[in-house]
């Protein structure tokens, strides 16, 4: 549903020059890459769609590339390539800081480093390990404690004493939940 909603939003506002819409589009594309990452990591090859699909067309979609093996290796590689390309493009389109609950360039870069690690391992691409390191290192050094930093005590990242640490500098991207 998340991917379908993202594709519908992107199709619906294509060609808009409004700066706020452009930022929303970048956030949505980040989320779509995140959805694909979770699906690919969990299920392997999934249907990769980048535009809205009608129910009639959806019946003919498959999760295997032409000539793919039984594990869907070509499809999985295409999915990780898509995720990395989306995040590479979004890291410069998103703001460095934003109001709570919005996606930032730091979140995109951190997630890009993670996607590089998965692609390096699953797609047997050793060069991605260096890309993951460089991406994560640049995020750490550029932030220099102003936006992101490590907590002085590891347990402070978590709410183990009933204290609120929701806005820790160590958290790059989170989804707020409401109890009950």
Short mmCIF file of N, CA, C and O in Angstrom, two decimals, residues 9-10 13-29 90 93-95:
data_model
loop_
_atom_site.label_atom_id
_atom_site.label_comp_id
_atom_site.label_asym_id
_atom_site.label_seq_id
_atom_site.Cartn_x
_atom_site.Cartn_y
_atom_site.Cartn_z
N UNK A 9 1.07 9.53 -5.53
CA UNK A 9 1.43 10.92 -5.20
C UNK A 9 2.42 11.46 -6.23
O UNK A 9 2.28 12.58 -6.71
N UNK A 10 3.43 10.65 -6.56
CA UNK A 10 4.45 11.09 -7.51
C UNK A 10 3.86 11.32 -8.90
O UNK A 10 4.21 12.28 -9.58
N UNK A 13 1.61 14.69 -8.98
CA UNK A 13 2.19 16.04 -8.91
C UNK A 13 3.45 16.16 -9.76
O UNK A 13 4.29 17.02 -9.51
N UNK A 14 3.56 15.33 -10.77
CA UNK A 14 4.71 15.39 -11.67
C UNK A 14 4.71 16.70 -12.44
O UNK A 14 3.68 17.19 -12.89
N UNK A 15 5.88 17.30 -12.56
CA UNK A 15 6.01 18.54 -13.32
C UNK A 15 5.71 19.79 -12.52
O UNK A 15 5.76 20.89 -13.06
N UNK A 16 5.44 19.65 -11.23
CA UNK A 16 5.17 20.81 -10.39
C UNK A 16 6.47 21.46 -9.98
O UNK A 16 7.40 20.78 -9.56
N UNK A 17 6.54 22.79 -10.09
CA UNK A 17 7.76 23.52 -9.75
C UNK A 17 7.77 24.06 -8.33
O UNK A 17 8.77 24.61 -7.89
N UNK A 18 6.68 23.91 -7.61
CA UNK A 18 6.56 24.41 -6.25
C UNK A 18 7.63 23.76 -5.36
O UNK A 18 7.75 22.54 -5.33
N UNK A 19 8.40 24.55 -4.62
CA UNK A 19 9.50 24.04 -3.80
C UNK A 19 9.01 23.10 -2.71
O UNK A 19 9.64 22.08 -2.42
N UNK A 20 7.87 23.42 -2.10
CA UNK A 20 7.34 22.56 -1.05
C UNK A 20 6.91 21.20 -1.62
O UNK A 20 7.16 20.16 -1.01
N UNK A 21 6.32 21.21 -2.80
CA UNK A 21 5.93 19.96 -3.45
C UNK A 21 7.17 19.15 -3.81
O UNK A 21 7.20 17.92 -3.67
N UNK A 22 8.23 19.81 -4.26
CA UNK A 22 9.46 19.11 -4.60
C UNK A 22 10.07 18.43 -3.37
O UNK A 22 10.57 17.31 -3.46
N UNK A 23 10.01 19.09 -2.22
CA UNK A 23 10.51 18.49 -0.98
C UNK A 23 9.63 17.29 -0.60
O UNK A 23 10.15 16.24 -0.20
N UNK A 24 8.32 17.44 -0.73
CA UNK A 24 7.42 16.32 -0.45
C UNK A 24 7.69 15.14 -1.38
O UNK A 24 7.68 13.98 -0.96
N UNK A 25 7.94 15.43 -2.65
CA UNK A 25 8.26 14.37 -3.61
C UNK A 25 9.54 13.64 -3.19
O UNK A 25 9.62 12.42 -3.27
N UNK A 26 10.55 14.38 -2.75
CA UNK A 26 11.79 13.76 -2.30
C UNK A 26 11.54 12.87 -1.07
O UNK A 26 12.08 11.77 -0.97
N UNK A 27 10.71 13.35 -0.14
CA UNK A 27 10.37 12.55 1.04
C UNK A 27 9.64 11.27 0.64
O UNK A 27 9.93 10.19 1.16
N UNK A 28 8.71 11.39 -0.28
CA UNK A 28 7.94 10.23 -0.73
C UNK A 28 8.85 9.23 -1.45
O UNK A 28 8.72 8.02 -1.26
N UNK A 29 9.76 9.72 -2.24
CA UNK A 29 10.69 8.81 -2.94
C UNK A 29 11.62 8.12 -1.93
O UNK A 29 11.97 6.96 -2.11
N UNK A 90 18.13 11.48 -3.66
CA UNK A 90 17.37 12.18 -2.62
C UNK A 90 18.25 12.83 -1.58
O UNK A 90 17.86 13.81 -0.96
N UNK A 93 18.48 16.39 -2.28
CA UNK A 93 17.21 17.12 -2.44
C UNK A 93 16.53 17.39 -1.11
O UNK A 93 15.70 18.29 -1.03
N UNK A 94 16.86 16.62 -0.10
CA UNK A 94 16.20 16.77 1.20
C UNK A 94 16.93 17.79 2.06
O UNK A 94 18.15 17.94 1.95
N UNK A 95 16.22 18.48 2.94
CA UNK A 95 16.87 19.47 3.81
C UNK A 95 17.75 18.79 4.86
O UNK A 95 17.51 17.65 5.25
#
